Coordinates of C-alpha atoms in Angstrom, one line a residue:
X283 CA -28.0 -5.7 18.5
X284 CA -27.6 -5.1 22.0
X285 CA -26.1 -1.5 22.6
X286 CA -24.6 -0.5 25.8
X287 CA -23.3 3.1 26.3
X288 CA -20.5 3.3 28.9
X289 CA -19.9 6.4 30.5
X290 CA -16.2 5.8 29.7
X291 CA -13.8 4.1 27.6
X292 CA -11.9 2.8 30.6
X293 CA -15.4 1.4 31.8
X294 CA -16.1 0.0 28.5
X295 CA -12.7 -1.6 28.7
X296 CA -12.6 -3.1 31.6
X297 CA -15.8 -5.1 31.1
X298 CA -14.4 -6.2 28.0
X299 CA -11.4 -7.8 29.3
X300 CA -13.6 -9.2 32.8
X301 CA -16.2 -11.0 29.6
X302 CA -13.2 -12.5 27.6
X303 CA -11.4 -14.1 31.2
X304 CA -15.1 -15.3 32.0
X305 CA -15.1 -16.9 28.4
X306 CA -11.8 -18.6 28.9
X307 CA -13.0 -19.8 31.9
X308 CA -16.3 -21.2 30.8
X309 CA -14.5 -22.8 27.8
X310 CA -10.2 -22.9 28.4
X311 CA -10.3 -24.4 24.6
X312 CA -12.1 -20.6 23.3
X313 CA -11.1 -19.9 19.7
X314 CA -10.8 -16.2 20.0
X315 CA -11.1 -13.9 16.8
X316 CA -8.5 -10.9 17.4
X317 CA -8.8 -6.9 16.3
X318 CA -5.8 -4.8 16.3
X319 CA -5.3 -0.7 15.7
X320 CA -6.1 2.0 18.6
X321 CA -9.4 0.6 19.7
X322 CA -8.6 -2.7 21.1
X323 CA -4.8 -1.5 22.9
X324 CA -6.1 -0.5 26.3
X325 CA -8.1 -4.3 26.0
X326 CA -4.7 -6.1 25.4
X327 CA -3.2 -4.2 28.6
X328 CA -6.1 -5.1 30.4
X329 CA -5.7 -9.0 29.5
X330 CA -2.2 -8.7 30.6
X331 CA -2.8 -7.8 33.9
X332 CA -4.9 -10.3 34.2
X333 CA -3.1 -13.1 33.2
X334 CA -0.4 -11.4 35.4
X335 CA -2.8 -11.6 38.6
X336 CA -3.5 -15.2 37.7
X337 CA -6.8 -14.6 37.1
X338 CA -6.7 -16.0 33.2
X339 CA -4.7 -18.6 31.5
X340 CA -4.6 -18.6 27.5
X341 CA -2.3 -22.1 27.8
X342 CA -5.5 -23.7 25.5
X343 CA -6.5 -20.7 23.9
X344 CA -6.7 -20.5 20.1
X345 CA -6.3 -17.3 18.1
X346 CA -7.0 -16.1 15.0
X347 CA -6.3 -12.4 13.7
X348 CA -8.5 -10.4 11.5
X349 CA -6.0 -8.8 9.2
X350 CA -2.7 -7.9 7.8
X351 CA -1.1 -5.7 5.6
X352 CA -0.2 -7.0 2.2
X353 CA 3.4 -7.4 1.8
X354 CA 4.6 -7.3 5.4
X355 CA 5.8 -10.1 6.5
X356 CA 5.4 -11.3 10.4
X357 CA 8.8 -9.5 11.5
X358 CA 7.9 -6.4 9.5
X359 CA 8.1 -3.9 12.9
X360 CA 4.6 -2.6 11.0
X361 CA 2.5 -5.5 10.5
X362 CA -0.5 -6.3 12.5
X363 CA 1.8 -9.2 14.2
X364 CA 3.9 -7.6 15.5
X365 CA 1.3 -5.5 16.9
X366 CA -0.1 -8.2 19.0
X367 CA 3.5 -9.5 19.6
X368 CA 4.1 -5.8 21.5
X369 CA 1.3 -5.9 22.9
X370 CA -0.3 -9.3 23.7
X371 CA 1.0 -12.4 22.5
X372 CA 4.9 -11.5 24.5
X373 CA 3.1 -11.2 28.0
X374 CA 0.7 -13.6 28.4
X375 CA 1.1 -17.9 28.1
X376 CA -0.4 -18.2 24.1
X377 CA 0.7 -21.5 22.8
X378 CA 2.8 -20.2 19.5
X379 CA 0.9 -23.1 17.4
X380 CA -2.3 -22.1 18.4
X381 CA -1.5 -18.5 17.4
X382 CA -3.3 -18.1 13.5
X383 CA -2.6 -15.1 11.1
X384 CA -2.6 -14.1 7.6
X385 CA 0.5 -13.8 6.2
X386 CA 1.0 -10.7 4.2
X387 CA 4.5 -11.8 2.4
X388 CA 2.8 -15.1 0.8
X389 CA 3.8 -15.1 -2.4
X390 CA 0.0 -16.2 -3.7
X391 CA -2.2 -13.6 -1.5
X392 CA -5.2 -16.0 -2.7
X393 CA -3.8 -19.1 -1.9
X394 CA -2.8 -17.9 1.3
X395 CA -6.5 -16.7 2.1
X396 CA -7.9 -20.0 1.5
X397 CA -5.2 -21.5 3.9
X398 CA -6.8 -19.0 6.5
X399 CA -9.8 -20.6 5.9
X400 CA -9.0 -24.0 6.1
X401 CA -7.5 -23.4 8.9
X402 CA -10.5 -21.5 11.1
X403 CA -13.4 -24.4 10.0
X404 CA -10.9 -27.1 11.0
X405 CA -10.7 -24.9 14.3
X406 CA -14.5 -25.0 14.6
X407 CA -15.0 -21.6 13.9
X408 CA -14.9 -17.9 15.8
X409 CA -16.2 -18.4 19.7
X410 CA -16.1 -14.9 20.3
X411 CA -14.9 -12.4 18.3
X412 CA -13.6 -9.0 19.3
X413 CA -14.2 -6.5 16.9
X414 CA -13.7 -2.4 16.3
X415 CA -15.6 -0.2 13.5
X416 CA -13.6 1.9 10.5
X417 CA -15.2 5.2 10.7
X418 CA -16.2 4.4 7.3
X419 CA -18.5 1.7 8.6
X420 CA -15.6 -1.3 7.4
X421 CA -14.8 -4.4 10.3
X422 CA -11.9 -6.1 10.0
X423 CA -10.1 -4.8 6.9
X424 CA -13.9 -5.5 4.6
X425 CA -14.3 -2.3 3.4
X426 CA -17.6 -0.6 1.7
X427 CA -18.0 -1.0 -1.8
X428 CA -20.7 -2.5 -4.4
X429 CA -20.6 -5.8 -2.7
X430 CA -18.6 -8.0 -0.1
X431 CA -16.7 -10.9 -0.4
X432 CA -17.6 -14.1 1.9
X433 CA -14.2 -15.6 2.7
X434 CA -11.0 -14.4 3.5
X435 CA -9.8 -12.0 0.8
X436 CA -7.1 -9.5 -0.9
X437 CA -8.9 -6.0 -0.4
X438 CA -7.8 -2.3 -1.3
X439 CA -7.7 0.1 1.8
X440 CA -9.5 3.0 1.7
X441 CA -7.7 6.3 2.8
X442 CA -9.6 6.7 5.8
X443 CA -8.7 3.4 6.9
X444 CA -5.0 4.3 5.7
X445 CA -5.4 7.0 8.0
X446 CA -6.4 5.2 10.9
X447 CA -3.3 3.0 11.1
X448 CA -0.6 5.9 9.8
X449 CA 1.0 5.5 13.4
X450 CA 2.2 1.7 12.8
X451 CA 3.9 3.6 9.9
X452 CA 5.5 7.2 12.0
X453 CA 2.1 9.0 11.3
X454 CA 2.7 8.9 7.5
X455 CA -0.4 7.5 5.6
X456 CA 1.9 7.6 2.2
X457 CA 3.9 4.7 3.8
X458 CA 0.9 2.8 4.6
X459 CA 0.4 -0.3 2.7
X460 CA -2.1 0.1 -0.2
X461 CA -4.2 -3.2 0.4
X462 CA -4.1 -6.0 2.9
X463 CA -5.7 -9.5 3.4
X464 CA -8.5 -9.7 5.6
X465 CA -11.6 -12.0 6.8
X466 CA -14.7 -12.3 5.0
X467 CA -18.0 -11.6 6.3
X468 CA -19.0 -15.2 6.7
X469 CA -16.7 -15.5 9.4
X470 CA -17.8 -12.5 11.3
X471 CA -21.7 -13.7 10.8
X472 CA -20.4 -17.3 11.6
X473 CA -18.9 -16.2 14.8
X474 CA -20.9 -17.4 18.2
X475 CA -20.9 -13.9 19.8
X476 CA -19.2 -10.9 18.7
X477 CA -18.2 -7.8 20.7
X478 CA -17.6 -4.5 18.5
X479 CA -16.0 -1.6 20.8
X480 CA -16.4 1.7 19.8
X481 CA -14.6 5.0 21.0
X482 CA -14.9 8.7 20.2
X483 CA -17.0 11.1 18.0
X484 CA -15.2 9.9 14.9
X485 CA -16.9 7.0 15.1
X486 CA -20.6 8.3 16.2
X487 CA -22.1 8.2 12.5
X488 CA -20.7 4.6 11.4
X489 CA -22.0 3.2 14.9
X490 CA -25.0 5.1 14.1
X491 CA -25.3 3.3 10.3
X492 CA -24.2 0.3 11.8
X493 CA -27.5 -0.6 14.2
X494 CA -29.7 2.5 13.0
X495 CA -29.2 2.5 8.7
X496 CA -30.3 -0.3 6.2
X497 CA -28.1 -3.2 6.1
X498 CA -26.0 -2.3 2.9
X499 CA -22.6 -3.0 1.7
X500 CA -21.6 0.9 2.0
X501 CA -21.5 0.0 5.3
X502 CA -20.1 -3.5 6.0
X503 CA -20.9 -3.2 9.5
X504 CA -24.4 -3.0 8.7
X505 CA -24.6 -6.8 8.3
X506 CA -24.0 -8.0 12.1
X507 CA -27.6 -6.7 12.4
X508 CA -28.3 -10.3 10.8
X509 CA -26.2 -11.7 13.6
X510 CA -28.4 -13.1 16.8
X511 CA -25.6 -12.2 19.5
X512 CA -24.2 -9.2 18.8
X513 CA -23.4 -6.5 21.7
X514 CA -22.0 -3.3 20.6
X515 CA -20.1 -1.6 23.8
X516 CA -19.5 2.4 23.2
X517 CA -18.3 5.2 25.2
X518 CA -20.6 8.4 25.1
X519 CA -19.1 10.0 22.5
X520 CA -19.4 7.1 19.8
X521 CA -23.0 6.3 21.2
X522 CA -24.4 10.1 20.6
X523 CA -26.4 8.7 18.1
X524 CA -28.0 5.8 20.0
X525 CA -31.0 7.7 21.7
X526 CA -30.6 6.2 25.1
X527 CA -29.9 2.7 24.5
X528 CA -28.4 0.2 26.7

């Protein structure tokens, strides 16, 4: 893993947005694996502005989302879609059919993660893949446990990952859903090159597991050490534990 410790999150930020318009660039066609929650906001404003300055055009891009909340459909004003419908997907020139999510109301949450799938081989795969850490060590919604499913799956959220999205839900973790559907590891591994962002203390010890710790499934995150193009972009706080790296 390459490690790079920015000296803020705004810096961090802003050289995340400058590497995905210099991928889009390189390859207009990108297929472009999408985070959502706190970490990845400021990103999505940063895109916007510039696609606004005309200095990126997602007219070929395709998408595909990590996650979503079991039972929300895409109009739910909760769900991860409309998430990036605030805050990406209304500002900037997405083709809607090249737009790819789970859907959390399908009736068969198995069936439905197949579809998913399907649907990302047939797409080639993740190009790049933009990804944030649970301070429980989890990516995407894969959460730690005794072992970790390789396709898209049906998973129970932890409370601390609960936690972390209470304010889709008015800052009440009760109304949080209880699981969600979410991409397998294989995907994440499969991906070309992934960026993982990571901002404040509270996520110092799980970056810390991530590169430092044995690769285990109590920490899911663990596994991109197995990954040949991984770069890991944290502020100081989350990168305490990193000794200096760059």
């Amino acid at each position: 893993m390459n490690v790079r410790v920015f000296a803020s999150e705004q810096e961090a930020v802003a050289a995340c947005a400058a590497l995905v318009a210099a991928a889009v660039r390189e390859k207009p066609s990108l297929v472009l694996g999408l985070p959502t929650g706190r970490t990845p906001l400021n990103v999505y404003r940063e895109l916007v502005v510039l696609h606004r300055n005309g200095q990126l055009d997602f007219s070929k891009v395709t998408t595909f989302n990590l996650d979503e909340f079991l039972g929300l459909g895409p109009d739910d004003p909760s769900s991860f879609r409309a998430y990036m419908e605030r805050h990406l997907f209304q500002h900037v020139n997405l083709a809607p059919v090249r737009i790819h999510f789970l859907d959390g109301s399908a009736e068969r949450a198995e069936r439905e993660c197949a579809r998913y799938d399907v649907q990302l081989a047939a797409a080639g795969g993740l190009d790049l893949v933009l990804l944030g850490i649970g301070p429980n060590g989890h990516v995407a919604f894969v959460e730690p446990g005794e072992s970790l499913q390789a396709g898209s799956h049906r998973v129970r959220l932890s409370r601390e990952s609960r936690q972390a999205v209470a304010s889709l839900f008015g800052d009440d973790v009760w109304k949080v859903p209880l699981a969600a559907l979410t991409l397998g590891m294989s995907a994440l591994l499969q991906a070309r090159r992934v960026i993982l962002l990571a901002f404040g203390v509270s996520k110092a010890a799980a970056v810390t597991a991530m590169v430092r710790g044995p690769i285990t499934t109590l920490c899911p995150a663990s596994f991109l050490q197995l990954h040949g193009n991984v770069e890991v972009w944290v502020d100081a706080e989350a990168g305490r534990g990193m000794d200096g790296s760059r």
